Short mmCIF file of C-alpha atoms and ligand atoms in Angstrom, two decimals:
data_model
loop_
_atom_site.label_atom_id
_atom_site.label_comp_id
_atom_site.label_asym_id
_atom_site.label_seq_id
_atom_site.Cartn_x
_atom_site.Cartn_y
_atom_site.Cartn_z
CA UNK A 1113 198.45 45.62 158.19
CA UNK A 1114 199.55 46.65 161.68
CA UNK A 1115 202.81 44.77 161.17
CA UNK A 1116 203.64 46.62 157.98
CA UNK A 1117 202.78 49.94 159.61
CA UNK A 1118 204.95 49.25 162.65
CA UNK A 1119 207.88 48.32 160.42
CA UNK A 1120 207.48 51.51 158.37
CA UNK A 1121 207.20 53.76 161.46
CA UNK A 1122 210.22 52.16 163.17
CA UNK A 1123 212.23 52.42 159.98
CA UNK A 1124 211.31 56.06 159.40
CA UNK A 1125 212.00 56.99 163.04
CA UNK A 1126 215.41 55.31 163.04
CA UNK A 1127 216.32 56.94 159.74
CA UNK A 1128 215.15 60.37 160.92
CA UNK A 1129 217.08 60.16 164.20
CA UNK A 1130 220.30 59.05 162.55
CA UNK A 1131 219.87 61.59 159.76
CA UNK A 1132 219.35 64.44 162.25
CA UNK A 1133 222.45 63.27 164.19
CA UNK A 1134 224.60 63.12 161.07
CA UNK A 1135 223.34 66.49 159.82
CA UNK A 1136 223.99 68.08 163.22
CA UNK A 1137 227.54 66.79 163.32
CA UNK A 1138 228.19 67.82 159.74
CA UNK A 1139 226.88 71.34 160.34
CA UNK A 1140 229.14 71.77 163.39
CA UNK A 1141 232.18 70.35 161.60
CA UNK A 1142 231.63 72.63 158.61
CA UNK A 1143 231.20 75.64 160.89
CA UNK A 1144 234.38 74.84 162.79
CA UNK A 1145 236.28 74.37 159.56
CA UNK A 1146 235.01 77.70 158.26
CA UNK A 1147 235.88 79.47 161.54
CA UNK A 1148 239.33 77.93 161.53
CA UNK A 1149 239.96 79.21 157.99
CA UNK A 1150 238.78 82.67 159.02
CA UNK A 1151 241.17 82.61 161.99
CA UNK A 1152 244.05 81.61 159.70
CA UNK A 1153 243.32 84.43 157.29
CA UNK A 1154 243.39 86.93 160.19
CA UNK A 1155 246.85 85.88 161.36
CA UNK A 1156 248.60 84.79 158.20
CA UNK A 1157 247.81 87.76 155.94
CA UNK A 1158 250.38 89.97 157.73
CA UNK A 1159 247.71 92.15 159.28
CA UNK A 1160 249.12 91.43 162.71
CA UNK A 1161 252.60 92.72 163.22
CA UNK A 1162 254.55 91.22 166.02
CA UNK A 1163 258.03 91.43 167.36
CA UNK A 1164 259.87 88.49 166.05
CA UNK A 1165 262.27 88.55 168.93
CA UNK A 1166 259.88 88.83 171.85
CA UNK A 1167 257.01 87.20 170.07
CA UNK A 1168 254.75 90.07 171.18
CA UNK A 1169 252.15 91.77 169.00
CA UNK A 1170 253.47 95.23 168.26
CA UNK A 1171 250.77 96.50 165.97
CA UNK A 1172 247.70 95.68 163.95
CA UNK A 1173 246.97 96.82 160.39
CA UNK A 1174 243.77 98.32 161.63
CA UNK A 1175 242.10 99.25 158.37
CA UNK A 1176 242.66 95.77 156.91
CA UNK A 1177 241.55 93.94 160.02
CA UNK A 1178 238.57 96.25 160.38
CA UNK A 1179 237.38 95.50 156.88
CA UNK A 1180 237.71 91.77 157.56
CA UNK A 1181 235.98 92.27 160.89
CA UNK A 1182 233.05 94.04 159.22
CA UNK A 1183 232.71 91.27 156.71
CA UNK A 1184 232.72 88.65 159.48
CA UNK A 1185 230.20 90.66 161.52
CA UNK A 1186 227.83 90.46 158.56
CA UNK A 1187 228.24 86.70 158.73
CA UNK A 1188 227.51 86.81 162.49
CA UNK A 1189 231.05 85.75 163.23
CA UNK A 1190 232.75 87.23 166.32
CA UNK A 1191 236.41 87.03 166.96
CA UNK A 1192 239.02 88.15 169.41
CA UNK A 1193 242.76 88.26 168.95
CA UNK A 1194 244.90 87.63 172.01
CA UNK A 1195 248.61 88.11 172.25
CA UNK A 1196 251.03 85.50 173.51
CA UNK A 1197 250.32 86.56 177.09
CA UNK A 1198 246.56 86.06 177.01
CA UNK A 1199 245.88 89.78 176.64
CA UNK A 1200 242.98 90.76 174.38
CA UNK A 1201 244.32 92.79 171.46
CA UNK A 1202 241.41 93.07 169.11
CA UNK A 1203 237.77 92.16 168.87
CA UNK A 1204 235.28 92.80 166.09
CA UNK A 1205 232.27 92.84 168.42
CA UNK A 1206 232.79 94.31 171.86
CA UNK A 1207 229.38 93.03 173.00
CA UNK A 1208 230.17 89.36 172.56
CA UNK A 1209 233.78 88.51 173.08
CA UNK A 1210 234.80 84.91 172.47
CA UNK A 1211 236.84 84.36 175.59
CA UNK A 1212 239.65 81.92 176.38
CA UNK A 1213 239.63 80.46 179.86
CA UNK A 1214 242.84 79.83 181.79
CA UNK A 1215 242.44 76.12 181.31
CA UNK A 1216 241.92 76.56 177.58
CA UNK A 1217 244.97 78.83 177.48
CA UNK A 1218 247.03 76.02 178.94
CA UNK A 1219 245.74 73.67 176.23
CA UNK A 1220 246.43 75.98 173.34
CA UNK A 1221 249.89 76.67 174.72
CA UNK A 1222 250.62 73.03 173.91
CA UNK A 1223 249.72 73.80 170.30
CA UNK A 1224 246.26 72.25 170.24
CA UNK A 1225 243.32 74.08 168.74
CA UNK A 1226 240.06 73.97 170.69
CA UNK A 1227 236.59 73.53 169.33
CA UNK A 1228 233.82 74.24 171.82
CA UNK A 1229 230.22 75.09 172.25
CA UNK A 1230 229.66 77.48 175.13
CA UNK A 1231 227.45 80.26 176.32
CA UNK A 1232 228.75 83.76 176.03
CA UNK A 1233 227.46 86.76 177.86
CA UNK A 1234 226.87 90.16 176.51
CA UNK A 1235 229.58 92.25 178.09
CA UNK A 1236 228.04 94.95 180.22
CA UNK A 1237 231.14 96.91 180.99
CA UNK A 1238 233.15 98.74 178.48
CA UNK A 1239 235.94 96.68 177.17
CA UNK A 1240 239.25 98.35 176.96
CA UNK A 1241 241.71 96.82 174.70
CA UNK A 1242 245.20 97.50 175.83
CA UNK A 1243 248.37 95.79 175.04
CA UNK A 1244 248.85 95.19 178.69
CA UNK A 1245 245.32 94.14 179.62
CA UNK A 1246 245.79 90.68 180.96
CA UNK A 1247 243.08 88.15 180.96
CA UNK A 1248 241.07 88.18 184.15
CA UNK A 1249 239.18 85.12 185.28
CA UNK A 1250 236.50 87.55 186.58
CA UNK A 1251 235.37 87.93 182.99
CA UNK A 1252 234.13 84.37 183.03
CA UNK A 1253 231.43 85.39 185.48
CA UNK A 1254 229.84 87.36 182.68
CA UNK A 1255 229.25 84.24 180.71
CA UNK A 1256 225.62 83.37 180.19
CA UNK A 1257 223.45 82.41 177.21
CA UNK A 1258 223.31 82.72 174.19
CA UNK A 1259 225.34 79.76 173.08
CA UNK A 1260 228.25 80.14 170.73
CA UNK A 1261 230.31 77.66 168.88
CA UNK A 1262 233.90 78.68 169.00
CA UNK A 1263 237.31 77.71 167.65
CA UNK A 1264 240.43 78.79 169.52
CA UNK A 1265 243.61 78.56 167.52
CA UNK A 1266 247.14 79.27 168.69
CA UNK A 1267 249.85 80.70 166.41
CA UNK A 1268 253.52 80.10 167.02
CA UNK A 1269 256.67 81.70 165.76
CA UNK A 1270 259.87 79.73 166.24
CA UNK A 1271 258.13 77.58 168.83
CA UNK A 1272 256.86 80.57 170.81
CA UNK A 1273 253.16 81.31 171.23
CA UNK A 1274 252.69 84.74 169.65
CA UNK A 1275 248.94 84.98 169.21
CA UNK A 1276 245.67 83.14 169.73
CA UNK A 1277 242.44 83.75 167.89
CA UNK A 1278 239.10 82.88 169.45
CA UNK A 1279 236.52 82.98 166.72
CA UNK A 1280 232.90 81.96 167.06
CA UNK A 1281 229.42 82.25 165.81
CA UNK A 1282 226.03 81.93 167.55
CA UNK A 1283 224.64 78.45 167.47
CA UNK A 1284 221.18 79.95 167.06
CA UNK A 1285 221.91 80.57 163.38
CA UNK A 1286 222.89 76.94 162.98
CA UNK A 1287 219.94 75.85 165.05
CA UNK A 1288 217.60 77.68 162.70
CA UNK A 1289 219.04 75.73 159.80
CA UNK A 1290 218.86 72.53 161.78
CA UNK A 1291 215.26 73.19 162.76
CA UNK A 1292 214.42 73.77 159.13
CA UNK A 1293 215.98 70.41 158.26
CA UNK A 1294 214.17 68.68 161.14
CA UNK A 1295 210.89 70.27 160.05
CA UNK A 1296 211.40 69.04 156.50
CA UNK A 1297 212.28 65.59 157.82
CA UNK A 1298 209.22 65.55 160.04
CA UNK A 1299 206.97 66.42 157.11
CA UNK A 1300 208.55 63.72 154.93
CA UNK A 1301 208.25 61.32 157.86
CA UNK A 1302 204.54 62.06 158.16
CA UNK A 1303 204.04 61.74 154.41
CA UNK A 1304 205.94 58.40 154.43
CA UNK A 1305 203.78 57.08 157.29
CA UNK A 1306 200.64 58.23 155.50
CA UNK A 1307 201.69 56.63 152.21
CA UNK A 1308 202.68 53.46 154.07
CA UNK A 1309 199.30 53.49 155.78
CA UNK A 1310 197.44 53.74 152.47
CA UNK A 1311 199.63 51.15 150.72
CA UNK A 1312 199.52 48.72 153.64
CA UNK A 1313 195.75 49.16 153.79
CA UNK A 1314 195.34 48.15 150.15
CA UNK A 1315 197.97 45.40 150.27
CA UNK A 1316 196.57 43.89 153.45
CA UNK A 1317 193.01 44.16 152.15
CA UNK A 1318 193.96 42.25 149.00
CA UNK A 1319 195.93 39.68 151.06
CA UNK A 1320 193.05 39.27 153.51
CA UNK A 1321 190.60 38.75 150.66
CA UNK A 1322 192.79 36.10 149.06
CA UNK A 1323 193.38 34.31 152.35
CA UNK A 1324 189.64 34.48 153.07
CA UNK A 1325 188.92 32.90 149.69
CA UNK A 1326 191.39 30.11 150.52
CA UNK A 1327 189.80 29.63 153.92
CA UNK A 1328 186.41 29.34 152.29
CA UNK A 1329 187.79 26.89 149.75
CA UNK A 1330 189.38 24.78 152.53
CA UNK A 1331 186.05 24.57 154.33
CA UNK A 1332 184.39 23.65 151.02
CA UNK A 1333 186.89 20.81 150.53
CA UNK A 1334 186.33 19.69 154.12
CA UNK A 1335 182.62 19.43 153.33
CA UNK A 1336 183.46 17.20 150.36
CA UNK A 1337 182.74 19.79 147.68
CA UNK A 1338 185.74 19.82 145.35
CA UNK A 1339 184.32 22.13 142.75
CA UNK A 1340 186.80 24.92 143.47
CA UNK A 1341 188.63 27.41 141.37
CA UNK A 1342 190.79 29.97 143.18
CA UNK A 1343 191.90 32.96 141.16
CA UNK A 1344 195.54 32.74 140.15
CA UNK A 1345 197.46 35.58 138.50
CA UNK A 1346 200.80 33.74 138.76
CA UNK A 1347 202.46 36.67 140.51
CA UNK A 1348 203.46 35.71 144.03
CA UNK A 1349 203.64 32.85 146.53
CA UNK A 1350 199.93 33.14 147.35
CA UNK A 1351 199.12 32.66 143.67
CA UNK A 1352 201.32 29.58 143.67
CA UNK A 1353 199.49 28.32 146.73
CA UNK A 1354 196.14 28.97 145.00
CA UNK A 1355 197.34 27.10 141.93
CA UNK A 1356 198.45 24.12 144.04
CA UNK A 1357 195.16 24.24 145.92
CA UNK A 1358 193.26 24.09 142.62
CA UNK A 1359 195.37 21.15 141.49
CA UNK A 1360 194.78 19.38 144.81
CA UNK A 1361 191.01 19.99 144.63
CA UNK A 1362 190.92 18.72 141.05
CA UNK A 1363 192.79 15.52 141.87
CA UNK A 1364 190.61 15.00 144.94
CA UNK A 1365 187.55 15.41 142.74
CA UNK A 1366 188.96 12.95 140.21
CA UNK A 1367 189.71 10.34 142.85
CA UNK A 1368 186.30 10.92 144.40
CA UNK A 1369 184.67 10.32 141.02
CA UNK A 1370 186.88 7.29 140.48
CA UNK A 1371 185.83 5.86 143.87
CA UNK A 1372 182.18 6.54 143.01
CA UNK A 1373 182.55 4.89 139.61
CA UNK A 1374 184.29 1.89 141.12
CA UNK A 1375 181.55 1.53 143.71
CA UNK A 1376 178.89 1.73 141.01
CA UNK A 1377 180.73 -0.84 138.93
CA UNK A 1378 181.10 -3.11 141.93
CA UNK A 1379 177.39 -2.88 142.70
CA UNK A 1380 176.51 -3.40 139.04
CA UNK A 1381 178.80 -6.41 138.88
CA UNK A 1382 177.28 -7.99 142.00
CA UNK A 1383 173.76 -7.38 140.70
CA UNK A 1384 174.64 -8.84 137.30
CA UNK A 1385 176.47 -11.83 138.77
CA UNK A 1386 173.54 -12.58 141.10
CA UNK A 1387 171.12 -12.26 138.18
CA UNK A 1388 173.18 -14.57 135.96
CA UNK A 1389 173.37 -17.22 138.67
CA UNK A 1390 169.74 -17.09 139.69
CA UNK A 1391 168.39 -18.53 136.41
CA UNK A 1392 170.39 -21.80 136.41
CA UNK A 1393 170.04 -22.16 140.19
CA UNK A 1394 166.24 -21.74 139.94
CA UNK A 1395 166.12 -24.37 137.19
CA UNK A 1396 168.26 -26.80 139.20
CA UNK A 1397 166.23 -26.16 142.37
CA UNK A 1398 162.94 -26.72 140.52
CA UNK A 1399 164.10 -30.02 139.07
CA UNK A 1400 165.51 -31.15 142.43
CA UNK A 1401 162.18 -30.39 144.13
CA UNK A 1402 160.33 -32.29 141.39
CA UNK A 1403 162.64 -35.24 141.92
CA UNK A 1404 162.27 -35.03 145.72
CA UNK A 1405 158.48 -35.08 145.58
CA UNK A 1406 158.58 -37.58 142.72
CA UNK A 1407 156.42 -35.46 140.48
CA UNK A 1408 158.62 -35.82 137.43
CA UNK A 1409 157.45 -38.65 135.17
CA UNK A 1410 159.96 -41.45 134.72
CA UNK A 1411 160.56 -40.76 131.02
CA UNK A 1412 161.25 -37.03 131.77
CA UNK A 1413 163.79 -37.74 134.47
CA UNK A 1414 166.70 -38.27 132.08
CA UNK A 1415 166.00 -34.99 130.35
CA UNK A 1416 165.66 -33.21 133.70
CA UNK A 1417 169.04 -34.46 134.83
CA UNK A 1418 170.52 -33.32 131.50
CA UNK A 1419 169.01 -29.88 132.12
CA UNK A 1420 170.57 -29.79 135.57
CA UNK A 1421 173.92 -30.83 134.14
CA UNK A 1422 173.71 -28.10 131.53
CA UNK A 1423 172.89 -25.42 134.07
CA UNK A 1424 175.56 -26.64 136.48
CA UNK A 1425 178.10 -26.45 133.66
CA UNK A 1426 176.85 -22.98 132.89
CA UNK A 1427 177.37 -21.96 136.48
CA UNK A 1428 180.88 -23.44 136.50
CA UNK A 1429 181.64 -21.63 133.26
CA UNK A 1430 180.31 -18.39 134.68
CA UNK A 1431 182.53 -18.67 137.73
CA UNK A 1432 185.57 -19.69 135.67
CA UNK A 1433 185.06 -16.91 133.14
CA UNK A 1434 184.80 -14.35 135.90
CA UNK A 1435 187.92 -15.63 137.58
CA UNK A 1436 189.66 -15.62 134.25
CA UNK A 1437 188.57 -12.08 133.52
CA UNK A 1438 189.72 -10.84 136.92
CA UNK A 1439 193.10 -12.46 136.42
CA UNK A 1440 193.57 -10.77 133.08
CA UNK A 1441 192.26 -7.46 134.37
CA UNK A 1442 194.61 -7.39 137.32
CA UNK A 1443 197.60 -8.44 135.21
CA UNK A 1444 197.91 -11.76 136.95
CA UNK A 1445 198.46 -13.73 133.78
CA UNK A 1446 201.63 -13.58 131.82
CA UNK A 1447 201.69 -13.91 128.08
CA UNK A 1448 203.90 -16.40 126.34
CA UNK A 1449 204.26 -14.48 123.13
CA UNK A 1450 205.93 -15.77 120.01
CA UNK A 1451 205.67 -15.43 116.25
CA UNK A 1452 203.49 -18.11 114.68
CA UNK A 1453 201.32 -18.69 111.65
CA UNK A 1454 197.87 -17.20 112.24
CA UNK A 1455 196.70 -18.55 108.86
CA UNK A 1456 196.83 -22.09 110.23
CA UNK A 1457 194.93 -21.05 113.37
CA UNK A 1458 192.17 -19.47 111.28
CA UNK A 1459 191.88 -22.59 109.10
CA UNK A 1460 191.61 -24.75 112.23
CA UNK A 1461 188.94 -22.52 113.72
CA UNK A 1462 186.96 -22.61 110.49
CA UNK A 1463 187.09 -26.41 110.45
CA UNK A 1464 186.08 -26.54 114.08
CA UNK A 1465 183.15 -24.13 113.78
CA UNK A 1466 181.82 -24.97 110.32
CA UNK A 1467 179.35 -27.43 111.81
CA UNK A 1468 178.01 -24.85 114.28
CA UNK A 1469 177.72 -22.29 111.52
CA UNK A 1470 175.96 -24.72 109.23
CA UNK A 1471 173.45 -25.47 112.01
CA UNK A 1472 172.27 -21.86 111.64
CA UNK A 1473 172.61 -21.92 107.90
CA UNK A 1474 175.69 -19.74 108.06
CA UNK A 1475 178.67 -19.91 105.81
CA UNK A 1476 182.21 -19.49 107.10
CA UNK A 1477 184.53 -17.86 104.58
CA UNK A 1478 188.26 -17.30 105.10
CA UNK A 1479 189.89 -14.54 103.04
CA UNK A 1480 193.08 -14.36 105.11
CA UNK A 1481 196.20 -15.70 103.36
CA UNK A 1482 197.11 -19.28 104.29
CA UNK A 1483 200.33 -18.04 105.87
CA UNK A 1484 200.16 -14.98 108.04
CA UNK A 1485 202.67 -14.10 110.73
CA UNK A 1486 201.46 -12.81 114.07
CA UNK A 1487 203.25 -12.10 117.33
CA UNK A 1488 201.00 -13.20 120.20
CA UNK A 1489 200.34 -15.75 122.91
CA UNK A 1490 199.10 -18.74 120.91
CA UNK A 1491 196.39 -19.95 123.32
CA UNK A 1492 195.09 -16.45 124.04
CA UNK A 1493 195.05 -15.65 120.33
CA UNK A 1494 192.91 -18.74 119.66
CA UNK A 1495 190.63 -17.77 122.58
CA UNK A 1496 190.15 -14.25 121.17
CA UNK A 1497 189.33 -15.34 117.62
CA UNK A 1498 187.19 -18.24 118.82
CA UNK A 1499 185.03 -15.91 120.94
CA UNK A 1500 184.55 -13.40 118.15
CA UNK A 1501 183.72 -16.00 115.49
CA UNK A 1502 181.43 -17.81 117.91
CA UNK A 1503 179.57 -14.54 118.56
CA UNK A 1504 179.29 -13.92 114.84
CA UNK A 1505 177.68 -17.36 114.38
CA UNK A 1506 175.51 -16.78 117.47
CA UNK A 1507 174.07 -13.50 116.19
CA UNK A 1508 173.75 -14.42 112.50
CA UNK A 1509 171.18 -16.57 110.74
CA UNK A 1510 171.34 -17.62 107.09
CA UNK A 1511 174.32 -15.36 106.53
CA UNK A 1512 178.01 -15.28 105.93
CA UNK A 1513 180.88 -14.90 108.33
CA UNK A 1514 184.09 -13.74 106.69
CA UNK A 1515 187.45 -14.05 108.44
CA UNK A 1516 190.16 -11.85 106.98
CA UNK A 1517 193.77 -11.07 107.86
CA UNK A 1518 196.75 -9.12 106.50
CA UNK A 1519 200.12 -7.76 107.47
CA UNK A 1520 200.06 -4.03 108.19
CA UNK A 1521 202.77 -1.65 109.32
CA UNK A 1522 204.03 -2.65 112.78
CA UNK A 1523 201.78 -5.69 113.09
CA UNK A 1524 199.02 -7.96 111.83
CA UNK A 1525 195.35 -7.10 111.36
CA UNK A 1526 192.36 -9.49 111.46
CA UNK A 1527 188.71 -8.94 110.63
CA UNK A 1528 185.64 -11.02 111.48
CA UNK A 1529 182.66 -9.79 109.53
CA UNK A 1530 179.12 -11.16 109.80
CA UNK A 1531 175.82 -10.37 108.15
CA UNK A 1532 173.86 -10.88 111.36
CA UNK A 1533 171.56 -8.85 113.53
CA UNK A 1534 174.06 -6.03 114.13
CA UNK A 1535 173.92 -3.51 116.94
CA UNK A 1536 172.91 0.07 117.58
CA UNK A 1537 175.53 2.68 118.42
CA UNK A 1538 174.53 2.50 122.06
CA UNK A 1539 174.92 -1.29 122.13
CA UNK A 1540 178.35 -1.04 120.52
CA UNK A 1541 179.38 1.49 123.15
CA UNK A 1542 178.73 -1.05 125.91
CA UNK A 1543 180.04 -4.15 124.22
CA UNK A 1544 183.20 -4.50 126.36
CA UNK A 1545 181.27 -4.36 129.62
CA UNK A 1546 181.03 -7.49 131.68
CA UNK A 1547 177.56 -9.10 131.58
CA UNK A 1548 176.51 -6.81 128.77
CA UNK A 1549 173.99 -8.34 126.45
CA UNK A 1550 172.48 -6.15 123.80
CA UNK A 1551 169.14 -7.87 123.77
CA UNK A 1552 168.25 -10.38 126.43
CA UNK A 1553 165.05 -11.51 124.68
CA UNK A 1554 166.76 -12.81 121.53
CA UNK A 1555 169.51 -14.61 123.37
CA UNK A 1556 170.60 -17.93 122.12
CA UNK A 1557 171.79 -20.18 124.88
CA UNK A 1558 173.57 -22.39 122.47
CA UNK A 1559 177.01 -20.79 122.64
CA UNK A 1560 176.88 -19.15 126.00
CA UNK A 1561 174.99 -16.19 127.31
CA UNK A 1562 176.84 -14.78 130.27
CA UNK A 1563 177.99 -11.64 128.48
CA UNK A 1564 181.61 -12.02 129.54
CA UNK A 1565 183.16 -13.14 126.26
CA UNK A 1566 183.77 -9.67 124.79
CA UNK A 1567 185.01 -8.26 128.09
CA UNK A 1568 187.67 -11.00 128.20
CA UNK A 1569 188.56 -10.51 124.51
CA UNK A 1570 188.97 -6.78 125.08
CA UNK A 1571 191.28 -7.25 128.06
CA UNK A 1572 193.35 -9.91 126.25
CA UNK A 1573 193.88 -7.73 123.18
CA UNK A 1574 194.94 -4.84 125.39
CA UNK A 1575 197.30 -7.13 127.26
CA UNK A 1576 199.00 -7.82 123.92
CA UNK A 1577 199.34 -4.08 123.34
CA UNK A 1578 196.92 -4.46 120.46
CA UNK A 1579 193.69 -2.74 119.42
CA UNK A 1580 190.15 -3.93 118.86
CA UNK A 1581 187.45 -2.03 117.02
CA UNK A 1582 183.79 -2.77 116.28
CA UNK A 1583 181.63 -1.35 113.55
CA UNK A 1584 178.04 -2.45 113.34
CA UNK A 1585 174.75 -1.64 111.65
CA UNK A 1586 171.55 -2.88 113.13
CA UNK A 1587 170.05 -5.69 111.00
CA UNK A 1588 172.98 -5.55 108.59
CA UNK A 1589 175.91 -7.04 110.42
CA UNK A 1590 178.96 -6.47 112.53
CA UNK A 1591 182.69 -6.25 111.85
CA UNK A 1592 185.38 -6.76 114.46
CA UNK A 1593 188.85 -5.46 113.53
CA UNK A 1594 191.83 -6.59 115.57
CA UNK A 1595 195.41 -5.40 115.51
CA UNK A 1596 198.37 -7.25 117.04
CA UNK A 1597 201.69 -5.37 117.13
CA UNK A 1598 204.80 -7.13 115.83
CA UNK A 1599 207.69 -8.11 118.09
CA UNK A 1600 209.43 -4.71 117.75
CA UNK A 1601 206.34 -2.64 118.55
CA UNK A 1602 204.77 -4.84 121.22
CA UNK A 1603 205.09 -3.83 124.86
CA UNK A 1604 207.45 -5.99 126.93
CA UNK A 1605 205.09 -6.56 129.80
CA UNK A 1606 201.32 -6.76 129.97
CA UNK A 1607 199.17 -3.66 129.81
CA UNK A 1608 198.46 -1.43 132.73
CA UNK A 1609 195.41 -2.19 134.81
CA UNK A 1610 192.30 -1.15 132.97
CA UNK A 1611 188.85 -0.26 134.06
CA UNK A 1612 186.80 -3.38 133.93
CA UNK A 1613 184.03 -1.56 132.09
CA UNK A 1614 186.33 0.58 129.95
CA UNK A 1615 184.16 1.70 127.11
CA UNK A 1616 186.74 1.98 124.42
CA UNK A 1617 185.01 0.49 121.44
CA UNK A 1618 186.22 2.60 118.56
CA UNK A 1619 183.39 3.03 116.17
N1 ATP B 2380 178.68 -10.34 116.16
C1 ATP B 2380 177.75 -9.77 116.94
N2 ATP B 2380 176.59 -9.33 116.38
C2 ATP B 2380 175.66 -8.76 117.15
N3 ATP B 2380 175.77 -8.57 118.48
C3 ATP B 2380 176.92 -8.98 119.10
C4 ATP B 2380 177.95 -9.61 118.34
N4 ATP B 2380 178.96 -9.90 119.20
C5 ATP B 2380 178.54 -9.49 120.42
N5 ATP B 2380 177.32 -8.94 120.36
C6 ATP B 2380 176.54 -8.36 121.48
O1 ATP B 2380 177.42 -8.13 122.55
C7 ATP B 2380 177.01 -8.85 123.70
C8 ATP B 2380 178.21 -9.28 124.50
O2 ATP B 2380 178.91 -10.31 123.87
P1 ATP B 2380 179.65 -11.36 124.73
O3 ATP B 2380 180.37 -12.29 123.83
O4 ATP B 2380 180.44 -10.60 125.71
O5 ATP B 2380 178.50 -12.09 125.50
P2 ATP B 2380 177.64 -13.30 125.10
O6 ATP B 2380 178.08 -13.82 123.79
O7 ATP B 2380 176.23 -12.90 125.21
O8 ATP B 2380 177.97 -14.33 126.24
P3 ATP B 2380 179.33 -15.13 126.44
O9 ATP B 2380 179.89 -14.60 127.69
O10 ATP B 2380 178.93 -16.53 126.56
O11 ATP B 2380 180.16 -14.88 125.25
C9 ATP B 2380 176.20 -9.96 123.16
O12 ATP B 2380 175.28 -10.44 124.12
C10 ATP B 2380 175.52 -9.30 122.01
O13 ATP B 2380 174.38 -8.59 122.42
MG1 MG B 2381 180.07 -14.42 123.31
#
């Protein structure tokens, strides 16, 4: 605020000073011009008669000059007419005679007019105007205030100085005008300062408030609280700064949430992984202890070793699946995509899994056409379908699993529909999460139980640039719908890195 005020005051002062200077000069110039014109009219209008031979004034048209003199008196203008020999010939105001000093006389003799500001005295002695009265330097002693501004002009005839007019007016008249101007300027100066004071008060108050709000927000961010919204009217640079600050706080909040989510996922993953490994390890440990203390009957030993083998395999599978998942998730695997016949793959899978399905009294039905083009990585495609069909068998008893497929615009679509136990909406929402198992109690260990299968399938489909969708009704069945884009629509590289627990099951 102080800064603005100082600038305004300095500006106003400088302007006032230069304005007063200019006005002063202009007033004097105008006065001198006016006086000079008056002097010309006195000489040139043939009111002064002079001898053209001697160059001496021989007479004055008194009545004419008197009337001019009276007019000039009314305008506070005094004048004196001198002849070519510096003798005073006429004056309109005997009290104040604009005099010409000897030095000035020398100057005007050269033809130069003189403009001067000087003090003139009121003449105390009676002035006699005679043709022969020469100029006496004694007269100069009479000079004293008040100040007059005077123009002295010489007049020549055939190169001979014939007359000189000293014409002047009191500067006090001009001063009055000047003072009036200065007074007006002073008042406007004060008003300007006052207005500047009020404006700068409001402007600086608003600026201070906004800067304070930003300060507060900065401290809030420093404390780790990113819930900030600074007001932004999109008017000036401070508004832009506020906007950028809001954007920064928002992105900080987002990354903070992302870090928190990642940490939670990491902890969840470690807890799940530890849990999944504990069961087989406990089984193996128990059997090993039994064997060590020889408490397992001889005929049970073979079965115990088989159990250990099964759990060891399960552990290996768990580790491999996790490694596999991580590789896919972090884009470390590259797809070898080509167009092939998916119909043949489906037929193969049906043949391969019919026995497993039959073991649970399930029927495998293929409705997909025998020849169906798909653009995908062959091995990954088999892995995806195998996992989904295996799940369908796993979670269905005495039912039907139908595998369908068709060409759609920009790709190929597959469906795996079962009439099994189905899922609730909440279970469907979590299906792509690693280690997610809808219901631990009804788990079949026959086809795996680590809860990684769907997470891998999800990542693989995304890697192909495809889509996977699940619809399910509890106790009625589940349908998986998969879409693989054709060669023209498929992305050239793998997908971007995804959240490992991305919950994107379209319902
Ligand atoms: N067709 C289905 N019907 C009902 N529930 C299903 C079906 N497919 C998957 N689920 C549910 O989703 C969970 C996750 O499936 P996912 O295949 O990832 O794991 P999993 O089959 O239990 O173990 P694995 O890692 O060996 O495949 C299953 O445990 C199950 O609760
Ligand atoms: Mg599975």
